[in-house]
Amino acid sequence: MPHFPMDSPDSVRSLPARRSVLGAMAATAASPALLGLSSPASAASAAPVAQSRALPGGGDLGPNVIVFDPSTSGIQAKLDEVFRQQESAQFGTGRYALLFKPGTYNGLNAQLGFYTSIAGLGLSPDDTAINGDVTVDAGWFNGNATQNFWRSAENLALTPVSGTNRWAVAQAAPFRRMHVRGGLNLAPTGYGWASGGYIADSRIDGSVGPYSQQQWYTRDSSVGGWANAVWNMVFSGVQGAPAQSFPNPPYTTLDTTPVSREKPFLYLNGSEYRVFLPERRTNARGTTWGSGTPRGTSLPLTQFYVARPGVTAATLNAALTQGLHLLLTPGIYHLDQPIQVDRAGTVVLGLGYATLIPDNGVTALRTADVDGVRLAGFLIDAGPVNSSTLLEVGPAGASASHSANPTTVQDVFIRIGGAGAGKATTSMVINSRHTIVDHTWVWRADHGTGVGWETNRADYGIRVNGDDVLATGLFVEHFNKYDVQWYGQRGRTIFFQNEKAYDAPNQAAIQNGNVKGYAAYKVADSVTTHEGWGLGSYCYYNVDPTIVQHNGFAAPNTPGVKFHDLLVVSLGGQGQYEHVVNETGAPTSGTSTVPSTVVSYP
């Protein structure tokens, strides 16, 4: 791996930092019982309850939610034990949430492995202070951080021991509602390859050093500085962000975020668990918590059905019908029917990467066309029988306005293959108007188990049918055909990261009529108004490097459809693009991994 000095971030700018296509080094997760870790006070079991009886709200958060307070003994040992289990368990079954009660903790280094979330339980990040670090590095993968997926940090204040916290992540690893009293380094030790990432509602007092990170999106935050850029660094509503300068350096900077509503989070009010629901903001800039108590409402845990792995979909739906919200504790949930969310304002919140697996080709979760549903913090893993869809927001034909109280989809991740053969025709379908998709990674696996052009067949990543949909932080990769299809009017995307499917066997396999390949991001010919900022697509056709992709982006050539700061990259010359968007933009060529860019279209 190349090495670069810490004080020379510009030396990284031309780094040919392509994603690794090495096989996964997953390890089978051990049983939680082997850890000997405590859980919150016990309450009712999550075993299915007879449908004729009312289901209880609240209760035990389960053995994989580990709660600490400043007086807890052996915190570091417990953190280390979870990390040893999860460090390389890329496709394992372990799921953990590490929760810290308000107070001050000294001398900790919480290293985070796969499917591990760490969070404070205060109303503000500053309520829970760690004099120490929350670390993600890539020692498990020889200094390569491109597979550091599925982990998160939220709602903590950190004072790093060295002055700088290391957070070397790739996709599906949000850093939300964090206060770093120092700097933040987004690269692994040794400055190896890195492919992330996402920050929201956070304050970094010092400088952020992305170094080898290929792309990054930061929203509604505050930074003390930003050291460098490789291909695509996007900011919206970020105090201290670098000025707009794409493509040299490749900074895309919006002064505000048009609409945002932060992710729901669990906190303690005295000894009572509650879920805080941040309010919607328009033209947002900076954090929600910087001037005191955040604005919004909260719900007691007694209004949630606290689900445990093994519960049936019928019981989850009975809880929703009864008027309860859902809190999905860490683990894996098999579903033989869709979770159906019909009530306005319903919250479905996952902890510790709770994972939904639809069996027998069903859809994992559907919502009605109602106001204010909040879906957050869970993973949907496709099953071996093809599902036509995995997540549907609103039914087909949904048309009601939700401008004052939109549905939000936040840190909801979708995977097809990797942990085993999975199939889905279209992963996520957005039918409801005004929906906000705030950080998702929709991934057809390129490594792991059950991976192959037809083995984990998944033609389409996201399809947006609803009008006025906003995506902030859209990561969609490797689909057999279109990664994103947008049919709704007045759609907007701020930041898009894509790789085309590596494993296409030949040119004919991706031929789209008379067009070479399916665009990564396709706006339908019927759309008259659409806008995107900071969008990138990469190709790495390693099975047949002679494959040519006509473009990364396709859209009607009309004044109301606008793009800003687009790029396409051929990774090491494994396949090439002829254009960036439609017939515009220079072709990629050679093996130099240099982006072809378009600053404004049309």
Coordinates of C-alpha atoms in Angstrom, one line a residue:
M1 CA 0.0 0.0 0.0
P2 CA 1.3 3.5 -0.7
H3 CA 2.3 5.7 2.3
F4 CA 1.7 9.4 2.6
P5 CA 2.8 11.7 5.4
M6 CA 0.1 13.1 7.6
D7 CA 1.1 16.7 6.9
S8 CA 0.9 16.2 3.1
P9 CA -2.8 15.6 2.3
D10 CA -2.4 17.0 -1.3
S11 CA -0.1 14.1 -2.1
V12 CA -3.1 11.8 -1.9
R13 CA -5.2 13.7 -4.4
S14 CA -4.1 11.8 -7.4
L15 CA -4.1 8.4 -5.6
P16 CA -5.6 5.7 -7.8
A17 CA -7.6 4.5 -4.9
R18 CA -9.8 1.9 -6.5
R19 CA -12.0 -0.4 -4.5
S20 CA -10.7 -3.8 -3.6
V21 CA -12.3 -6.8 -5.3
L22 CA -10.6 -9.3 -3.0
G23 CA -12.7 -12.0 -1.4
A24 CA -14.3 -11.3 1.9
M25 CA -12.5 -12.4 5.1
A26 CA -15.7 -13.0 7.0
A27 CA -15.7 -15.0 10.2
T28 CA -18.5 -16.8 11.8
A29 CA -19.9 -14.9 14.7
A30 CA -19.7 -16.5 18.1
S31 CA -22.8 -16.9 20.3
P32 CA -23.6 -13.8 22.3
A33 CA -23.6 -16.0 25.4
L34 CA -19.9 -16.5 25.0
L35 CA -19.3 -12.8 25.7
G36 CA -20.8 -12.9 29.2
L37 CA -22.1 -9.3 28.8
S38 CA -25.0 -7.7 30.7
S39 CA -28.2 -6.5 29.2
P40 CA -30.7 -3.9 30.5
A41 CA -33.2 -4.8 33.2
S42 CA -35.3 -7.7 32.1
A43 CA -39.0 -7.4 31.3
A44 CA -41.5 -9.3 29.1
S45 CA -40.2 -11.9 26.7
A46 CA -40.4 -11.2 23.0
A47 CA -41.9 -14.6 22.2
P48 CA -44.9 -14.3 19.9
V49 CA -48.1 -13.4 21.9
A50 CA -51.5 -14.8 21.1
Q51 CA -53.1 -12.4 18.6
S52 CA -56.2 -12.1 20.8
R53 CA -54.3 -10.4 23.6
A54 CA -52.8 -6.9 23.6
L55 CA -49.1 -6.9 23.0
P56 CA -47.0 -5.2 25.7
G57 CA -45.0 -2.0 25.0
G58 CA -41.5 -1.4 26.2
G59 CA -39.5 -4.1 27.9
D60 CA -36.1 -5.7 27.8
L61 CA -33.7 -4.5 25.1
G62 CA -32.2 -8.0 24.9
P63 CA -28.7 -9.5 25.4
N64 CA -27.1 -7.8 22.4
V65 CA -27.9 -4.3 23.7
I66 CA -25.1 -3.6 26.1
V67 CA -25.6 -0.6 28.4
F68 CA -22.8 1.1 30.3
D69 CA -22.7 3.9 32.9
P70 CA -19.6 5.6 34.2
S71 CA -19.5 3.3 37.2
T72 CA -19.6 0.1 35.2
S73 CA -16.5 -2.0 35.8
G74 CA -14.5 -3.6 32.9
I75 CA -15.9 -1.4 30.1
Q76 CA -12.8 -1.6 28.0
A77 CA -12.6 -5.4 28.3
K78 CA -16.2 -5.7 27.2
L79 CA -15.6 -3.4 24.2
D80 CA -12.6 -5.5 23.3
E81 CA -14.5 -8.7 23.5
V82 CA -17.2 -7.5 21.1
F83 CA -14.6 -6.2 18.7
R84 CA -12.7 -9.5 18.7
Q85 CA -15.9 -11.2 17.7
Q86 CA -17.0 -8.7 15.1
E87 CA -13.7 -7.4 13.6
S88 CA -13.7 -9.6 10.6
A89 CA -17.2 -11.0 10.7
Q90 CA -18.3 -9.4 7.5
F91 CA -21.1 -11.8 6.8
G92 CA -21.5 -13.2 10.3
T93 CA -24.7 -13.2 12.4
G94 CA -23.6 -11.2 15.4
R95 CA -25.4 -7.9 16.0
Y96 CA -24.6 -5.4 18.8
A97 CA -25.6 -2.0 20.1
L98 CA -23.2 -0.5 22.7
L99 CA -25.1 2.3 24.6
F100 CA -23.5 4.7 27.1
K101 CA -25.6 6.5 29.7
P102 CA -24.9 10.2 30.1
G103 CA -21.7 11.0 32.0
T104 CA -18.0 11.0 31.5
Y105 CA -15.9 8.0 30.6
N106 CA -12.1 8.1 30.7
G107 CA -9.4 6.2 28.8
L108 CA -11.6 4.2 26.4
N109 CA -10.9 3.0 22.9
A110 CA -14.0 1.5 21.4
Q111 CA -12.9 -0.3 18.3
L112 CA -15.9 -1.0 16.1
G113 CA -16.2 -4.1 13.9
F114 CA -19.1 -5.3 11.7
Y115 CA -22.7 -4.8 12.8
T116 CA -21.7 -2.8 15.8
S117 CA -23.3 0.5 16.7
I118 CA -22.1 2.8 19.5
A119 CA -24.3 5.6 20.8
G120 CA -24.8 7.9 23.8
L121 CA -28.1 8.0 25.6
G122 CA -28.2 11.7 26.3
L123 CA -30.4 14.2 24.6
S124 CA -27.3 16.0 23.3
P125 CA -24.0 14.5 22.3
D126 CA -22.2 16.5 24.9
D127 CA -24.2 14.7 27.6
T128 CA -22.1 11.6 27.1
A129 CA -18.4 12.4 27.0
I130 CA -15.7 9.9 26.2
N131 CA -12.1 10.9 26.9
G132 CA -10.8 8.5 24.4
D133 CA -11.6 7.2 20.9
V134 CA -14.2 5.4 18.8
T135 CA -12.0 3.8 16.2
V136 CA -12.4 2.1 12.9
D137 CA -9.3 0.9 11.2
A138 CA -8.5 -1.8 8.7
G139 CA -5.9 -4.2 10.2
W140 CA -8.2 -7.1 9.6
F141 CA -8.0 -6.5 5.9
N142 CA -4.3 -5.6 5.6
G143 CA -4.8 -1.9 5.8
N144 CA -7.6 -1.8 3.1
A145 CA -10.7 0.0 4.4
T146 CA -12.9 -0.5 1.4
Q147 CA -14.9 -3.3 3.1
N148 CA -15.4 -1.6 6.4
F149 CA -19.2 -1.7 6.1
W150 CA -22.2 -1.8 8.6
R151 CA -21.1 0.0 11.7
S152 CA -22.1 3.3 13.2
A153 CA -21.4 6.0 15.9
E154 CA -24.0 8.4 17.2
N155 CA -24.7 10.9 19.9
L156 CA -21.3 11.0 21.7
A157 CA -18.7 13.6 22.5
L158 CA -15.1 12.4 22.0
T159 CA -11.8 13.9 23.1
P160 CA -9.4 11.7 21.2
V161 CA -6.2 10.7 23.0
S162 CA -3.9 11.8 20.2
G163 CA -6.1 14.8 19.3
T164 CA -7.5 13.0 16.2
N165 CA -10.0 10.2 16.0
R166 CA -9.7 7.6 13.3
W167 CA -12.9 6.6 11.4
A168 CA -11.7 4.7 8.3
V169 CA -15.0 3.4 6.9
A170 CA -16.7 2.5 3.6
Q171 CA -20.4 2.3 2.9
A172 CA -23.2 1.9 5.4
A173 CA -21.2 3.4 8.3
P174 CA -22.8 6.6 9.4
F175 CA -21.2 9.1 11.8
R176 CA -24.3 11.0 13.2
R177 CA -24.8 13.5 15.9
M178 CA -21.2 13.3 17.1
H179 CA -19.0 16.0 18.7
V180 CA -15.3 15.4 18.1
R181 CA -13.2 17.7 20.3
G182 CA -10.3 17.4 18.0
G183 CA -9.7 16.2 14.5
L184 CA -11.1 13.3 12.4
N185 CA -9.0 11.0 10.2
L186 CA -11.0 9.1 7.6
A187 CA -8.2 7.0 6.3
P188 CA -6.8 3.7 7.6
T189 CA -3.3 3.4 9.1
G190 CA -0.9 3.5 6.2
Y191 CA -3.3 5.5 4.0
G192 CA -4.6 2.4 2.2
W193 CA -7.6 2.4 0.0
A194 CA -10.8 3.8 1.4
S195 CA -14.3 4.2 0.0
G196 CA -16.8 6.0 2.2
G197 CA -18.7 7.7 3.7
Y198 CA -21.3 9.9 5.5
I199 CA -21.4 12.4 8.3
A200 CA -24.5 14.3 9.5
D201 CA -25.5 16.6 12.4
S202 CA -22.0 16.5 13.8
R203 CA -19.4 18.9 15.0
I204 CA -15.7 18.3 14.4
D205 CA -13.8 21.0 16.2
G206 CA -10.5 20.3 14.3
S207 CA -9.9 19.4 10.7
V208 CA -11.3 16.4 8.8
G209 CA -8.6 14.5 6.9
P210 CA -10.1 12.3 4.2
Y211 CA -6.7 11.5 2.7
S212 CA -7.3 8.3 0.6
Q213 CA -11.1 8.4 0.8
Q214 CA -12.4 8.4 -2.7
Q215 CA -15.7 10.1 -1.9
W216 CA -17.6 11.5 1.1
Y217 CA -20.9 13.3 1.9
T218 CA -21.2 15.6 4.9
R219 CA -24.6 17.2 5.8
D220 CA -25.8 19.8 8.3
S221 CA -22.6 19.8 10.4
S222 CA -19.7 22.0 11.4
V223 CA -16.0 21.3 10.7
G224 CA -12.9 23.1 11.6
G225 CA -11.3 22.4 8.2
W226 CA -11.1 19.9 5.4
A227 CA -7.7 18.6 4.4
N228 CA -8.0 17.3 0.8
A229 CA -10.1 15.6 -1.8
V230 CA -9.7 12.6 -4.2
W231 CA -12.7 12.3 -6.5
N232 CA -15.9 13.6 -5.0
M233 CA -16.4 15.4 -1.7
V234 CA -19.9 16.8 -1.2
F235 CA -21.2 19.2 1.5
S236 CA -24.6 20.6 2.2
G237 CA -25.4 22.8 5.1
V238 CA -21.9 22.5 6.6
Q239 CA -20.3 25.3 8.5
G240 CA -16.6 25.5 7.7
A241 CA -16.9 23.4 4.4
P242 CA -14.5 24.3 1.6
A243 CA -15.8 26.5 -1.1
Q244 CA -17.3 25.1 -4.3
S245 CA -14.5 24.2 -6.7
F246 CA -15.3 21.0 -8.6
P247 CA -13.4 19.5 -10.3
N248 CA -10.1 20.9 -9.0
P249 CA -10.2 20.2 -6.2
P250 CA -13.5 18.1 -6.4
Y251 CA -15.5 19.9 -3.8
T252 CA -19.3 20.3 -4.3
T253 CA -20.7 22.7 -1.7
L254 CA -24.3 23.7 -1.1
D255 CA -24.8 26.4 1.5
T256 CA -27.9 24.6 2.9
T257 CA -29.7 21.3 2.7
P258 CA -33.2 21.9 1.2
V259 CA -35.1 19.7 3.6
S260 CA -33.8 17.5 6.4
R261 CA -35.1 15.7 9.5
E262 CA -32.6 13.9 11.7
K263 CA -32.8 10.2 12.5
P264 CA -34.8 9.2 15.6
F265 CA -32.6 8.1 18.5
L266 CA -33.0 6.3 21.8
Y267 CA -32.2 8.3 25.0
L268 CA -32.7 8.3 28.7
N269 CA -34.9 10.7 30.5
G270 CA -33.9 9.9 34.1
S271 CA -34.3 6.2 34.2
E272 CA -36.9 6.1 31.4
Y273 CA -36.0 5.1 27.8
R274 CA -37.5 7.4 25.2
V275 CA -37.2 7.8 21.5
F276 CA -36.5 11.4 20.3
L277 CA -38.1 12.5 17.0
P278 CA -36.2 15.5 15.6
E279 CA -38.3 18.0 13.7
R280 CA -38.2 18.8 10.0
R281 CA -35.9 21.6 8.9
T282 CA -35.8 23.5 5.7
N283 CA -32.7 25.2 4.3
A284 CA -30.8 23.6 7.1
R285 CA -27.3 24.5 8.1
G286 CA -25.2 23.3 11.0
T287 CA -26.2 20.9 13.8
T288 CA -29.6 20.5 15.5
W289 CA -28.1 20.5 19.0
G290 CA -25.4 23.2 18.9
S291 CA -27.5 25.8 20.8
G292 CA -29.0 23.5 23.4
T293 CA -31.9 21.0 23.4
P294 CA -32.8 19.8 20.0
R295 CA -36.2 20.6 18.6
G296 CA -38.7 17.8 18.2
T297 CA -40.9 15.5 20.2
S298 CA -40.3 12.2 22.0
L299 CA -42.1 9.0 22.7
P300 CA -41.8 6.7 25.7
L301 CA -40.5 3.2 25.1
T302 CA -43.8 1.9 26.3
Q303 CA -45.3 3.0 23.0
F304 CA -42.9 0.7 21.2
Y305 CA -43.1 -3.0 20.7
V306 CA -39.6 -4.1 21.6
A307 CA -38.9 -6.9 19.1
R308 CA -36.5 -9.7 19.6
P309 CA -35.1 -12.1 17.0
G310 CA -37.5 -15.0 16.5
V311 CA -40.6 -12.9 16.6
T312 CA -43.0 -13.5 13.7
A313 CA -44.0 -11.0 11.1
A314 CA -47.6 -11.6 12.2
T315 CA -46.7 -10.4 15.7
L316 CA -44.9 -7.3 14.4
N317 CA -48.0 -6.5 12.3
A318 CA -50.3 -7.1 15.3
A319 CA -48.2 -4.6 17.3
L320 CA -48.5 -2.0 14.5
T321 CA -52.2 -2.6 14.2
Q322 CA -52.5 -2.1 17.9
G323 CA -50.9 1.4 17.6
L324 CA -47.4 0.6 18.8
H325 CA -44.2 1.6 17.1
L326 CA -41.4 -0.9 16.5
L327 CA -38.0 -1.1 18.1
L328 CA -36.0 -3.9 16.5
T329 CA -33.3 -5.1 18.9
P330 CA -30.1 -6.5 17.4
G331 CA -30.4 -9.8 15.6
I332 CA -31.8 -11.4 12.5
Y333 CA -35.5 -11.5 11.7
H334 CA -37.0 -13.9 9.2
L335 CA -40.3 -12.7 7.6
D336 CA -42.9 -14.8 6.0
Q337 CA -45.1 -11.8 5.2
P338 CA -44.3 -8.1 4.8
I339 CA -44.2 -5.8 7.8
Q340 CA -47.1 -3.4 6.9
V341 CA -46.9 0.2 8.2
D342 CA -50.3 1.8 7.8
R343 CA -50.5 4.5 10.5
A344 CA -49.2 8.0 10.1
G345 CA -46.2 8.9 12.2
T346 CA -45.2 5.3 12.8
V347 CA -41.5 4.8 13.8
V348 CA -39.6 1.6 12.9
L349 CA -36.2 1.9 14.5
G350 CA -33.5 -0.7 14.4
L351 CA -30.6 -1.1 16.9
G352 CA -27.3 -2.7 16.1
Y353 CA -28.0 -3.4 12.4
A354 CA -31.1 -5.5 13.1
T355 CA -31.5 -7.5 9.9
L356 CA -34.8 -8.4 8.1
I357 CA -34.7 -11.4 5.8
P358 CA -37.8 -11.9 3.6
D359 CA -38.5 -15.6 3.0
N360 CA -40.3 -17.2 0.0
G361 CA -40.0 -14.0 -2.1
V362 CA -42.1 -11.6 0.0
T363 CA -41.4 -7.9 0.4
A364 CA -39.7 -7.1 3.7
L365 CA -41.6 -3.9 4.5
R366 CA -44.3 -1.7 3.0
T367 CA -45.9 1.6 4.1
A368 CA -49.2 3.1 3.3
D369 CA -49.4 6.6 1.7
V370 CA -49.5 8.4 5.0
D371 CA -47.6 11.3 6.7
G372 CA -44.5 11.1 8.8
V373 CA -43.4 7.5 8.8
R374 CA -39.8 7.1 10.1
L375 CA -37.8 4.1 9.0
A376 CA -34.3 4.0 10.4
G377 CA -31.3 1.9 11.4
F378 CA -31.9 -1.6 9.9
L379 CA -30.6 -3.9 7.1
I380 CA -32.7 -5.8 4.7
D381 CA -31.0 -8.9 3.4
A382 CA -32.6 -10.6 0.3
G383 CA -33.6 -14.2 0.6
P384 CA -32.8 -17.0 -1.9
V385 CA -36.3 -16.8 -3.5
N386 CA -36.6 -13.8 -5.7
S387 CA -38.6 -10.9 -4.2
S388 CA -40.1 -8.5 -6.6
T389 CA -39.3 -5.7 -4.2
L390 CA -37.6 -5.5 -0.8
L391 CA -38.8 -2.1 0.5
E392 CA -41.8 -0.2 -0.7
V393 CA -42.6 3.4 0.6
G394 CA -46.2 4.0 -0.3
P395 CA -48.3 1.9 -2.7
A396 CA -48.3 2.2 -6.4
G397 CA -50.1 5.3 -7.5
A398 CA -49.6 7.2 -4.2
S399 CA -50.3 10.9 -4.8
A400 CA -51.0 12.6 -1.4
S401 CA -48.8 15.5 -0.5
H402 CA -46.5 15.0 2.5
S403 CA -44.6 18.3 2.2
A404 CA -45.2 19.3 5.8
N405 CA -44.5 15.8 7.3
P406 CA -42.6 13.5 4.9
T407 CA -41.6 9.9 5.4
T408 CA -37.9 9.5 6.1
V409 CA -35.7 6.5 5.2
Q410 CA -32.4 6.8 7.1
D411 CA -29.6 4.3 7.5
V412 CA -31.8 1.7 5.9
F413 CA -29.5 -0.6 4.0
I414 CA -30.2 -3.3 1.5
R415 CA -28.0 -6.2 0.5
I416 CA -28.5 -8.9 -2.2
G417 CA -26.0 -11.7 -1.8
G418 CA -22.8 -11.8 0.2
A419 CA -24.1 -13.6 3.3
G420 CA -25.7 -16.2 1.0
A421 CA -27.6 -16.3 -2.3
G422 CA -30.2 -13.6 -2.5
K423 CA -32.4 -12.2 -5.3
A424 CA -34.7 -9.2 -5.8
T425 CA -35.9 -7.6 -9.0
T426 CA -36.1 -4.1 -7.5
S427 CA -34.6 -3.4 -4.1
M428 CA -36.3 -0.1 -3.0
V429 CA -39.4 1.5 -4.5
I430 CA -40.4 5.0 -3.4
N431 CA -44.0 5.8 -4.4
S432 CA -44.9 8.4 -1.7
R433 CA -44.4 12.1 -2.5
H434 CA -41.9 14.2 -0.6
T435 CA -40.0 11.1 0.9
I436 CA -36.5 11.9 2.1
V437 CA -34.0 9.1 1.6
D438 CA -31.2 10.2 3.9
H439 CA -28.2 7.9 3.6
T440 CA -28.8 4.4 2.2
W441 CA -26.5 1.8 0.7
V442 CA -28.3 -0.5 -1.7
W443 CA -25.8 -3.2 -2.6
R444 CA -25.8 -6.2 -4.9
A445 CA -22.8 -8.0 -3.4
D446 CA -19.6 -8.3 -5.4
H447 CA -17.9 -10.6 -2.9
G448 CA -18.9 -13.1 -0.2
T449 CA -21.1 -16.2 -0.5
G450 CA -23.8 -16.5 -3.2
V451 CA -22.3 -14.1 -5.6
G452 CA -22.6 -14.4 -9.4
W453 CA -24.2 -12.7 -12.4
E454 CA -27.3 -14.9 -12.1
T455 CA -26.7 -16.2 -8.5
N456 CA -27.6 -12.9 -6.8
R457 CA -29.6 -11.5 -9.7
A458 CA -30.9 -8.0 -9.0
D459 CA -31.8 -5.9 -11.9
Y460 CA -32.7 -2.6 -10.3
G461 CA -31.5 -0.8 -7.1
I462 CA -33.8 2.1 -6.4
R463 CA -36.9 3.1 -8.4
V464 CA -38.5 6.5 -7.5
N465 CA -42.0 6.9 -8.8
G466 CA -43.2 9.6 -6.3
D467 CA -42.9 13.3 -7.0
D468 CA -40.8 15.7 -4.9
V469 CA -38.5 13.0 -3.5
L470 CA -35.2 14.1 -2.0
A471 CA -32.1 11.8 -1.6
T472 CA -29.2 13.0 0.6
G473 CA -26.4 10.5 0.5
L474 CA -27.3 7.9 -2.1
F475 CA -25.0 4.9 -2.4
V476 CA -26.2 2.2 -4.9
E477 CA -23.9 -0.4 -6.5
H478 CA -23.5 -3.3 -8.8
F479 CA -27.0 -3.9 -10.2
N480 CA -27.5 -6.0 -13.3
K481 CA -29.4 -3.2 -15.1
Y482 CA -30.2 0.3 -13.8
D483 CA -28.9 1.2 -10.3
V484 CA -31.3 4.2 -10.0
Q485 CA -34.4 4.9 -12.1
W486 CA -36.2 8.1 -11.4
Y487 CA -39.8 8.6 -12.7
G488 CA -41.1 11.2 -10.3
Q489 CA -41.1 14.9 -11.0
R490 CA -39.0 17.5 -9.1
G491 CA -36.7 14.9 -7.7
R492 CA -33.4 16.0 -6.2
T493 CA -30.2 14.1 -5.2
I494 CA -27.3 15.5 -3.2
F495 CA -24.4 13.0 -3.5
F496 CA -24.6 9.8 -5.4
Q497 CA -21.9 7.0 -5.3
N498 CA -22.1 4.1 -7.7
E499 CA -20.1 1.2 -9.1
K500 CA -21.5 -0.7 -12.0
A501 CA -21.6 -4.5 -11.6
Y502 CA -18.1 -6.0 -11.7
D503 CA -19.2 -9.4 -12.9
A504 CA -20.9 -8.8 -16.2
P505 CA -19.7 -11.7 -18.3
N506 CA -19.6 -9.8 -21.6
Q507 CA -20.9 -6.8 -23.6
A508 CA -24.0 -8.6 -24.6
A509 CA -25.0 -9.2 -21.0
I510 CA -25.4 -5.5 -20.3
Q511 CA -26.7 -4.4 -23.7
N512 CA -29.6 -2.0 -23.4
G513 CA -31.3 -2.2 -26.8
N514 CA -28.8 -0.2 -29.0
V515 CA -27.2 1.4 -26.0
K516 CA -24.0 0.0 -24.5
G517 CA -24.9 -0.7 -20.9
Y518 CA -27.5 0.6 -18.4
A519 CA -26.7 4.0 -16.9
A520 CA -26.1 4.0 -13.2
Y521 CA -28.6 6.9 -12.8
K522 CA -31.5 7.1 -15.3
V523 CA -34.0 9.9 -15.3
A524 CA -37.1 8.9 -17.3
D525 CA -37.9 10.6 -20.5
S526 CA -41.2 11.8 -19.0
V527 CA -39.5 13.8 -16.3
T528 CA -39.4 17.6 -16.9
T529 CA -37.8 18.8 -13.6
H530 CA -35.0 17.1 -11.8
E531 CA -31.7 18.2 -10.2
G532 CA -28.6 16.4 -8.9
W533 CA -25.3 17.6 -7.3
G534 CA -22.1 15.6 -6.8
L535 CA -22.8 12.3 -8.6
G536 CA -20.2 9.7 -9.4
S537 CA -20.2 6.3 -11.2
Y538 CA -17.3 3.9 -11.5
C539 CA -16.8 0.8 -13.6
Y540 CA -14.6 -2.2 -12.9
Y541 CA -15.5 -4.9 -15.4
N542 CA -13.0 -7.4 -14.2
V543 CA -14.6 -10.5 -15.9
D544 CA -14.5 -8.8 -19.3
P545 CA -12.3 -5.6 -19.3
T546 CA -13.2 -4.9 -22.9
I547 CA -16.8 -3.9 -21.9
V548 CA -17.8 -0.4 -22.8
Q549 CA -20.4 1.6 -20.9
H550 CA -22.0 4.4 -22.9
N551 CA -22.5 6.7 -20.0
G552 CA -22.9 6.9 -16.2
F553 CA -26.0 9.2 -16.4
A554 CA -28.9 9.3 -18.7
A555 CA -31.7 11.9 -18.7
P556 CA -34.0 13.9 -20.9
N557 CA -32.2 16.8 -22.5
T558 CA -34.5 19.5 -21.2
P559 CA -33.7 22.8 -19.3
G560 CA -35.6 21.6 -16.2
V561 CA -33.4 18.5 -15.8
K562 CA -30.1 19.7 -14.3
F563 CA -26.9 18.1 -13.1
H564 CA -24.0 19.7 -11.3
D565 CA -20.5 18.1 -10.7
L566 CA -20.7 14.7 -12.4
L567 CA -17.9 12.2 -12.8
V568 CA -17.2 8.7 -14.2
V569 CA -14.1 6.7 -13.5
S570 CA -12.7 3.6 -15.1
L571 CA -10.9 1.7 -12.3
G572 CA -7.6 0.6 -13.7
G573 CA -8.9 0.5 -17.2
Q574 CA -11.2 -2.5 -16.5
G575 CA -13.9 -1.3 -18.9
Q576 CA -14.5 2.2 -20.1
Y577 CA -17.2 4.9 -20.3
E578 CA -17.8 6.7 -23.6
H579 CA -19.5 9.7 -22.0
V580 CA -20.4 11.1 -18.6
V581 CA -24.1 12.1 -19.1
N582 CA -26.0 11.4 -22.3
E583 CA -23.6 12.3 -25.1
T584 CA -21.7 14.8 -23.0
G585 CA -18.3 14.4 -21.3
A586 CA -15.0 13.0 -22.5
P587 CA -14.5 9.2 -22.6
T588 CA -12.4 7.5 -20.0
S589 CA -9.3 5.8 -21.3
G590 CA -6.2 3.9 -20.3
T591 CA -5.4 2.5 -16.9
S592 CA -4.8 5.7 -15.0
T593 CA -8.1 5.8 -13.0
V594 CA -8.5 9.5 -13.8
P595 CA -12.2 10.8 -13.7
S596 CA -13.9 12.3 -16.6
T597 CA -16.0 15.2 -15.3
V598 CA -18.9 17.4 -16.3
V599 CA -19.4 20.6 -14.2
S600 CA -22.9 21.5 -15.4
Y601 CA -25.5 19.8 -17.6
P602 CA -27.1 20.8 -19.8

